[in-house]
XYZ file of C-alpha atoms in Angstrom:
442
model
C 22.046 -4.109 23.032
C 25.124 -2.541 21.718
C 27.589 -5.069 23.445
C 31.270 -4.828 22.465
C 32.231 -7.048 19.525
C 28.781 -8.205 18.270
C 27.965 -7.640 14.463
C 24.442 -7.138 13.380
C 23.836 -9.840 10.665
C 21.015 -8.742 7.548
C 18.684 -11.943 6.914
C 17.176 -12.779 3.312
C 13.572 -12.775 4.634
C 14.148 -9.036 5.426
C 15.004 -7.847 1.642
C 12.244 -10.284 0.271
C 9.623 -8.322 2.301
C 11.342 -4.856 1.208
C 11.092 -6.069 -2.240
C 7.477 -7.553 -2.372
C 6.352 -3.997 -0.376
C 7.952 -2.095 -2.533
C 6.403 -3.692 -5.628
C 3.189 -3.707 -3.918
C 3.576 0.022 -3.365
C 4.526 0.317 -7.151
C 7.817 1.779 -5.914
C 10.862 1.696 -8.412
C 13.530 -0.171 -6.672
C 16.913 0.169 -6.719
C 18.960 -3.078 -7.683
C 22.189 -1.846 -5.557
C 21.300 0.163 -2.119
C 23.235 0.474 0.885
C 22.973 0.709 4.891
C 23.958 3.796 6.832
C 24.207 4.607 10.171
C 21.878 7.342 11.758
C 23.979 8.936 15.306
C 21.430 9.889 18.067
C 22.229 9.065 21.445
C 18.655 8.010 23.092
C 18.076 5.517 26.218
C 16.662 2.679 23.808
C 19.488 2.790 21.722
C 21.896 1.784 24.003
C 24.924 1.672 20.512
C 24.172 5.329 20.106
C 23.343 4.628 16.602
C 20.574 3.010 14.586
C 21.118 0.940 11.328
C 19.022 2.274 8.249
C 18.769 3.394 4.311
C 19.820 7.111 4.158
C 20.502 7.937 0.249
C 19.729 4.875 -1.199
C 17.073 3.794 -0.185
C 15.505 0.192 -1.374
C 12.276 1.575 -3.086
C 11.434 4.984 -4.166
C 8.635 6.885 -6.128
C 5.672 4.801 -5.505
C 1.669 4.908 -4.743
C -0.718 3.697 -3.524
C -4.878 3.705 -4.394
C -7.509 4.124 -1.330
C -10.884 3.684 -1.917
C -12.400 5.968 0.780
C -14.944 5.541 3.043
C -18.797 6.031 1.718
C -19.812 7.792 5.562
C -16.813 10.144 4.334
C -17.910 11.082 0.831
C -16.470 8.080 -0.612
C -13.976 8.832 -4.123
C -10.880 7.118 -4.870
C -7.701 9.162 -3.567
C -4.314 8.046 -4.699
C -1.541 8.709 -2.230
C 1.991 9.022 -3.198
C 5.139 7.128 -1.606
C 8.244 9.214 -1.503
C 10.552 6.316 0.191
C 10.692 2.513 1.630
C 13.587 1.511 3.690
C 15.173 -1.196 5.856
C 16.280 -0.248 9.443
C 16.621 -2.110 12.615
C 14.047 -0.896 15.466
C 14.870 0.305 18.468
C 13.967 -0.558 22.039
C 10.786 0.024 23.965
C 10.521 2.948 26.803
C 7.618 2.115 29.535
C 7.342 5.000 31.292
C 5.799 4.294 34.910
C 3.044 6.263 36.315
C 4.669 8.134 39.060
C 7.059 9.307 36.306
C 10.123 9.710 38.512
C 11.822 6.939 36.178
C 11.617 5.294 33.118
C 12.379 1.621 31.736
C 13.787 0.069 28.889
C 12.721 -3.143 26.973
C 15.543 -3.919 24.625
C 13.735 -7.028 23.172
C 12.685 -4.857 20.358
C 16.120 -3.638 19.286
C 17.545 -4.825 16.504
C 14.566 -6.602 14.538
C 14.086 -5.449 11.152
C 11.577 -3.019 10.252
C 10.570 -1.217 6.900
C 9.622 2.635 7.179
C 7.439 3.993 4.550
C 7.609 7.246 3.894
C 4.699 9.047 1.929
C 4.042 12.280 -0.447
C 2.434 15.205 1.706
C -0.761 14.344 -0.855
C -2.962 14.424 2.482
C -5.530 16.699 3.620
C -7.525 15.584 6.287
C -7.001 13.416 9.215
C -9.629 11.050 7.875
C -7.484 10.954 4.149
C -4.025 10.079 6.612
C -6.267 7.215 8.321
C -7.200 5.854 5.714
C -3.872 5.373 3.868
C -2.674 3.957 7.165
C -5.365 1.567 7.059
C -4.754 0.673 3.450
C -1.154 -0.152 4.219
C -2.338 -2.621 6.877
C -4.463 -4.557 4.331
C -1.222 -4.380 2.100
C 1.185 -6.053 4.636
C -1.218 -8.499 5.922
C -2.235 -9.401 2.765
C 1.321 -10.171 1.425
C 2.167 -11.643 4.881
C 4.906 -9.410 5.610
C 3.721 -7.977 8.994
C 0.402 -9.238 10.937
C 0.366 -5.359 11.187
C -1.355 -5.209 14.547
C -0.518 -1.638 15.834
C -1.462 -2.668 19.544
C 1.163 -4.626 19.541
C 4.054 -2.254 17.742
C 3.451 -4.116 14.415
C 2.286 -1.111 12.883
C 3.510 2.393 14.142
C 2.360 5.673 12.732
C 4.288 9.198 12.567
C 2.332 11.689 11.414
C 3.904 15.193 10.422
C 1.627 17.835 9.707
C 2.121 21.377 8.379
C 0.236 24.231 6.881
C 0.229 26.907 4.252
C -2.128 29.318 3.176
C -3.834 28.879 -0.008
C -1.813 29.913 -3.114
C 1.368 29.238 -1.244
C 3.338 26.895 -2.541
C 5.731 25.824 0.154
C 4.802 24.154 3.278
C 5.313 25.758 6.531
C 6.531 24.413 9.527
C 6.874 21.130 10.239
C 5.294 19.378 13.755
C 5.538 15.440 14.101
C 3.267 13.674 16.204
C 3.870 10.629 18.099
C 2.008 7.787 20.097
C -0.485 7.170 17.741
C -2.182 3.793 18.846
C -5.311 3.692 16.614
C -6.045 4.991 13.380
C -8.877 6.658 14.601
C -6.451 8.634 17.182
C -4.258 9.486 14.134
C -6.801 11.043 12.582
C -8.326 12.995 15.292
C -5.092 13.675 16.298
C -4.191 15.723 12.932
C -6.925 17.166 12.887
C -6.576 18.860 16.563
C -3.217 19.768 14.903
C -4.268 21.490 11.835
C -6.797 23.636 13.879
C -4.549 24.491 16.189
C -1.582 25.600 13.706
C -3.835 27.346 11.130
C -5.599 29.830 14.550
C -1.812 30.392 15.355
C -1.373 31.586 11.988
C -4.337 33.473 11.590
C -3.768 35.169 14.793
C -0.357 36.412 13.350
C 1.417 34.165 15.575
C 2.973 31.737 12.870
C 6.862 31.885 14.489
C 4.980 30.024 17.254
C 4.878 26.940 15.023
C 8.131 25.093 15.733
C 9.791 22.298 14.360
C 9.346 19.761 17.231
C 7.429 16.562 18.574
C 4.843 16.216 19.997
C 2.538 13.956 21.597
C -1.064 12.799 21.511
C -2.697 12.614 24.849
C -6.140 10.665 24.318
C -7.399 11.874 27.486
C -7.444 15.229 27.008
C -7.774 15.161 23.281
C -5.224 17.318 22.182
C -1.377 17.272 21.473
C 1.343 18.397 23.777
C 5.102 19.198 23.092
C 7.220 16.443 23.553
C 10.585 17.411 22.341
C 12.445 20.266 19.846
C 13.159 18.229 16.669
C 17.022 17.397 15.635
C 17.533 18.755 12.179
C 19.213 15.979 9.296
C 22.976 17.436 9.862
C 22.638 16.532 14.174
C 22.102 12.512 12.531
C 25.786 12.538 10.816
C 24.953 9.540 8.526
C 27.868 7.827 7.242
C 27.487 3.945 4.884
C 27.115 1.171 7.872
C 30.712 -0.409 7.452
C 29.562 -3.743 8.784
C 26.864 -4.454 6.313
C 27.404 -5.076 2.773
C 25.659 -3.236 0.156
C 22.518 -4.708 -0.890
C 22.344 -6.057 -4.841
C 19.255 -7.244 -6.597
C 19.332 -9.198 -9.802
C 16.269 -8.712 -12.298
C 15.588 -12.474 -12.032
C 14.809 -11.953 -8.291
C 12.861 -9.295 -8.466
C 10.827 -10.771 -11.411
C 10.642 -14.311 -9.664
C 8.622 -11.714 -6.532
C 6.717 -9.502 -9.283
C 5.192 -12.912 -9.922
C 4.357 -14.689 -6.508
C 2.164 -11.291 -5.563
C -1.025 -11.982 -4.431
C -4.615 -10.189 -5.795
C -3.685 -6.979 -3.626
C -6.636 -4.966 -2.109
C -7.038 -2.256 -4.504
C -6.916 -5.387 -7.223
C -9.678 -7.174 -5.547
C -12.086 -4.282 -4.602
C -11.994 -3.641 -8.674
C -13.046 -6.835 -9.604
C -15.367 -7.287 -6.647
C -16.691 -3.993 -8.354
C -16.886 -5.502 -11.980
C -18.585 -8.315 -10.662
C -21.648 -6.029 -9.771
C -20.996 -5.405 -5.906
C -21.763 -2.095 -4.186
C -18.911 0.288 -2.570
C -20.319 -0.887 0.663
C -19.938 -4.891 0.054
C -16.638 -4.413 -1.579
C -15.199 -2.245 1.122
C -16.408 -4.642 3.584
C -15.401 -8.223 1.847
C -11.668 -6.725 0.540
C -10.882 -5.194 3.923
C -9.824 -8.272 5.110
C -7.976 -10.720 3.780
C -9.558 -14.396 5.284
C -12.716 -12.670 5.123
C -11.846 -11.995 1.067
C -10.838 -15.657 0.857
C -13.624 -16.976 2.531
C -15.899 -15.015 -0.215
C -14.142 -15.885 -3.453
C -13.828 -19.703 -2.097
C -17.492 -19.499 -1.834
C -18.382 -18.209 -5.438
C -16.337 -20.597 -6.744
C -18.569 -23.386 -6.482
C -21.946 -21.576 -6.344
C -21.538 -18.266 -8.709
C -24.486 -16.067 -6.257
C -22.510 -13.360 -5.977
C -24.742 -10.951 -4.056
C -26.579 -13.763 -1.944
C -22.854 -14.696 -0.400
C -21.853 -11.493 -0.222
C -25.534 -10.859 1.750
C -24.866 -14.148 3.918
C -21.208 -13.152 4.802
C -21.591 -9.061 5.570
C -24.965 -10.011 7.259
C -25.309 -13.559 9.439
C -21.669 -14.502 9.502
C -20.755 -10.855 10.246
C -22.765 -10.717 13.504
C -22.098 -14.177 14.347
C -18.070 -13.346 14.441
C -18.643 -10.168 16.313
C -20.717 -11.419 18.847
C -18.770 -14.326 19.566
C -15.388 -12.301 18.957
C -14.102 -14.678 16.208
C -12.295 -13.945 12.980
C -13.822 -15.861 10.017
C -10.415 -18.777 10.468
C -12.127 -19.598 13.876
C -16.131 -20.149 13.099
C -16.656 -23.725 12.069
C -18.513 -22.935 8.420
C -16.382 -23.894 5.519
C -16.733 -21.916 2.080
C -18.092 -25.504 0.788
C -20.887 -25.573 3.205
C -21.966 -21.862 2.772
C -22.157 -22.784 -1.082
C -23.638 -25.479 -0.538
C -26.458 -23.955 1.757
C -27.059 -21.049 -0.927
C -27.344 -23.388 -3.782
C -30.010 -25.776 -0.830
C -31.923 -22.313 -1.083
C -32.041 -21.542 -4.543
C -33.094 -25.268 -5.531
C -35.887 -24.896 -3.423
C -34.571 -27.499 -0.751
C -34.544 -26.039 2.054
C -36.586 -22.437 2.807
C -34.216 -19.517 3.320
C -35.557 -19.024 7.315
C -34.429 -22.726 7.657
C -31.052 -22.003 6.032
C -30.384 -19.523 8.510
C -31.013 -22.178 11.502
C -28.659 -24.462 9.488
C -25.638 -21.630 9.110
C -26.011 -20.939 12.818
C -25.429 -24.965 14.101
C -22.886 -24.904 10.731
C -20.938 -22.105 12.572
C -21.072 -23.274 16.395
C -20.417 -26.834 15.878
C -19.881 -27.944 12.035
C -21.159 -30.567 10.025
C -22.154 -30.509 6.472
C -25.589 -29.117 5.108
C -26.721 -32.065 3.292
C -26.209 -33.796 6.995
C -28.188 -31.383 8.634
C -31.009 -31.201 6.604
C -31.642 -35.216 6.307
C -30.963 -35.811 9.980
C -33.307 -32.938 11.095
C -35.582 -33.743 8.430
C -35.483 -30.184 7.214
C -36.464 -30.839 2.999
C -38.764 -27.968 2.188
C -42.439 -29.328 1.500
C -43.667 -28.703 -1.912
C -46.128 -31.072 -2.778
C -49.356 -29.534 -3.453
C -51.431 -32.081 -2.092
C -49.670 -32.345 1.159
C -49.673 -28.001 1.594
C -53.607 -28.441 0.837
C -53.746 -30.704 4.088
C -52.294 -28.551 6.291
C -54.128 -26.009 4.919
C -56.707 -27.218 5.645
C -56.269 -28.498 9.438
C -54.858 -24.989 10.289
C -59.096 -23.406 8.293
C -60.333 -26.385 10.326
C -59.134 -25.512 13.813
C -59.520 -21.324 13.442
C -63.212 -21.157 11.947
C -63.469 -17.507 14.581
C -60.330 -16.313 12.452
C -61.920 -17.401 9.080
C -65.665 -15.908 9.782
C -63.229 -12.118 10.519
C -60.869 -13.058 7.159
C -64.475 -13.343 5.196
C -66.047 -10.501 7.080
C -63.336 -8.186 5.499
C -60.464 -8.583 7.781
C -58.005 -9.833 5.138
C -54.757 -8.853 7.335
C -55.477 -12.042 8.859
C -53.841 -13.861 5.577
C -50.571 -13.605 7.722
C -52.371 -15.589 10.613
C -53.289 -18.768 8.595
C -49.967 -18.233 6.925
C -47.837 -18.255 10.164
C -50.069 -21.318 11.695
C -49.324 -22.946 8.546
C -46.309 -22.873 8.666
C -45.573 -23.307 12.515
C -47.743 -26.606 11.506
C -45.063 -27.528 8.997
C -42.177 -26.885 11.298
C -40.926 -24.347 8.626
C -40.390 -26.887 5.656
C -43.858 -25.468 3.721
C -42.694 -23.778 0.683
C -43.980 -20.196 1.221
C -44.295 -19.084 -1.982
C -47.035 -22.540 -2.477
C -48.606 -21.653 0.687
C -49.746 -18.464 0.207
C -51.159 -19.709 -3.472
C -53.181 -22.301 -1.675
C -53.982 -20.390 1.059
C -55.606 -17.129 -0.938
C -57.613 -19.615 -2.918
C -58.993 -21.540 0.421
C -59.963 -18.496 2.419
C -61.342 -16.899 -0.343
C -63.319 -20.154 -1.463
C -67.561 -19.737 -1.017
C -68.095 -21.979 2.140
C-alpha cells in the first residue's frame, strides 16, 4: 500500500518457484540477479513504483514444446522464452458499471508474481493459446501456481504485430489486455491481426500505433485503451531495499533434481507406450487426471483399456457431476482391479461398467461388489445350456421365425438369455451354445 516506512521483504518460496520455472522452461539462469524498480504512477500502485527484474533477469533463453491440437492440424511447435522474472503485482481496479468511478483492491499488491516473457515465434491466435495453455499445465504441474486465470492466477498480455512477407523487422507493436480465457486470447489476436494487416494493405500502416488496447467479448473486437509508455518513461534504477539475488550450483542442482515428469515428458512416453495423439493429449493435460492413469497401469499394465475407461466412463461421469478426478470416489486400485475382473473373465465388461458407476458415487472395493451383488460371470457350460434352454422353451413363435429364415432373431434369444442371467452369462459362451441350439433339427 505504499505506507511510509514499510520495507518489502523477498521470501525463499518465491526464488524456489523462479528457479524450478525457469528450469522447467529450460531457461539458463543467472546465479547473481538483481531487483529494480519500474516508475509509473497508476491508481493501483499507490508507491508510484513497482518492484521487478529489469537487466538481470532470473532466467533467460529458454523454450518450451507444445504438442498442438489434432482439430487444429496437430504438429509439435516449439516456442521460445526470451525472459522469466520476479516482480511484486499490483492492485486490482473494479471498474463499476455506471463508470463515473472506479475502485481499488489493494489485496493484490505486493504478492510475488513471475512474468514470462516469450520469443515472437507465434503465428496464429490458436499457436498463442496454446502456449498459454501449456504454461498452465507447467505451473500446476510443478505446484507453483494453481494457475486458474478466473481468478488472476494466470494473466495473459498478448502483443501482436505485423510485417509483410520478406520483411524482416516487425512493425508496430499493439498490446492487448483483459484476456480472461484462452479461447478469448486467441480470438482476440486474431481480430487483431485482421484488422492491422487491412490497415496496411489499405496504405494506412501509420494508423498502427504503439498502444493498449482492450478486448471487449461482447462485441468481439478490440478497442483502444491507452497510448503505450515507451522503456525510457519507466526510469529503472537497482531496488535499493532488496539485496541482490545469489544462487549456488548446489541449489540449483538440489531443484534440477526434485522436478517432476513435466507435460511434454509425459505425453512422449504416453506416446512410446502406444497411445494415440488424442489419449495422450487428453490423459497429460491434467495433472491428477495423469496420476490417476499411471497409478492405474501400475498394477494392471492395460494400457489402452485404462486409458479407454478413464477418457470414456470416468470422463463423463466427472463432467456431469462437475468433479475433478480428486473428488469421485474410484481409487486407481479399484479401476485396476475392475480391468484385470474383466480380462480374467470375472465379471462381463457391461457389468464392470455398473460396478465403476456405484465405485464412483459411493466407493467400496470391486471384489466387495461383485460377491455381495453376486455379480461372478457364469461360465459353466452346463449351467448356459439351461438357460438356454428355458429362454427356446418359453419363445417357440420366435424359434419357428429363427428356423423359417429369420436369423436376426439370434440377438433376441441372446438378449433374453442374458436378461435371464441378470448379465453374469459369459457372452462369448452364449452365443456358442446358442447358434448350435437354434440351429439344432427339432
Amino acid at each position: 500500500m505504499g505506507l511510509p516506512g514499510a520495507l518489502p521483504v523477498l521470501n525463499s518460496k518465491v526464488i524456489k518457484c523462479a528457479v524450478m520455472l525457469g528450469l522447467a522452461l529450460n531457461c539458463k539462469l543467472s546465479l547473481s540477479s538483481k531487483f529494480d524498480r519500474k516508475q509509473y504512477f497508476y491508481p493501483d500502485l499507490p508507491k508510484g513504483y513497482q518492484i521487478s527484474q529489469f537487466d538481470i533477469p532470473i532466467a533467460t533463453n529458454g523454450f518450451i514444446d507444445v504438442d498442438l491440437p489434432l482439430e487444429f492440424g496437430g504438429g509439435h511447435r516449439r516456442f521460445g522464452i526470451t525472459r522469466v522474472h520476479m516482480e511484486e503485482d499490483a492492485g486490482k481496479l473494479l471498474h463499476t458499471g455506471s463508470g463515473s468511478y472506479s475502485q481499488v483492491d489493494l489485496n493484490r499488491a505486493g504478492v510475488p508474481l513471475l512474468e514470462i516473457v516469450s520469443e515472437p515465434d507465434m503465428r496464429t491466435g490458436i499457436e498463442a493459446a496454446e502456449y498459454a495453455a501449456e504454461l498452465q499445465r507447467v505451473v500446476r504441474y510443478l505446484g507453483v501456481s494453481n494457475g486458474n486465470m478466473q481468478e488472476g492466477s494466470l494473466r495473459c498480455d498478448v502483443n501482436v504485430s505485423i510485417r509483410p512477407i520478406g520483411q524482416l523487422e516487425f512493425g508496430t507493436k499493439v498490446e492487448i489486455k483483459n484476456l480472461n480465457s484462452f479461447s478469448a486470447m486467441s480470438r482476440a489476436i486474431d481480430f487483431e491481426i485482421a484488422r492491422q494487416a487491412e490497415l496496411y494493405n489499405q496504405g494506412q500502416a501509420d494508423e498502427i500505433v504503439q498502444e493498449t488496447r482492450l478486448w471487449e467479448e461482447g462485441a468481439q473486437k478490440t478497442v483502444t485503451m491507452r497510448k503505450k509508455e515507451g522503456l525510457a518513461d519507466y526510469r529503472y534504477f537497482p531496488e535499493p531495499d532488496l539485496p541482490e539475488v545469489v544462487l549456488t550450483e548446489e541449489y540449483v542442482n538440489g531443484i534440477r533434481d526434485s522436478l517432476p515428469e513435466l507435460p511434454e515428458m509425459k505425453r512422449r512416453r504416453y506416446e512410446e507406450m502406444g497411445l494415440t495423439m488424442q489419449d495422450v493429449l487428453f490423459l497429460a493435460n491434467d495433472v491428477n487426471v495423469a496420476e490417476f492413469f499411471d497409478a492405474t497401469i501400475a498394477k494392471v499394465p492395460d494400457i489402452k483399456l485404462a486409458a479407454n475407461w478413464i477418457m470414456g466412463d470416468i470422463a463423463a461421469y466427472m463432467k456431469n457431476e462437475k468433479l475433478s478426478i480428486n473428488e469421485i470416489k474410484l481409487s486407481p486400485q479399484e479401476l485396476s482391479e475392475l480391468i484385470a475382473s474383466i480380462k480374467s473373465g470375472t465379471i462381463s465388461g457391461k457389468i464392470g461398467k455398473e460396478i465403476l458407476l456405484e465405485l464412483m458415487e459411493k466407493g467400496g472395493t470391486v471384489k466387495g461388489l461383485i460377491e455381495e451383488k453376486d455379480l461372478v460371470q457364469i461360465v459353466d457350460p452346463v449351467e448356459i445350456e439351461k438357460i438356454i434352454d428355458k429362454v427356446i422353451a418359453n419363445n417357440p413363435k420366435q424359434l419357428e421365425q429363427y428356423r423359417g429364415g429369420k436369423t436376426k432373431l439370434q440377438g433376441f434369444f441372446a438378449g433374453q438369455v442374458m436378461k435371464e442371467s441378470k448379465g453374469k452369462a459369459n457372452p462369448g459362451l452364449v452365443n456358442k451354445i446358442l447358434i448350435e441350439k437354434l440351429n439344432a433339427k427339432s
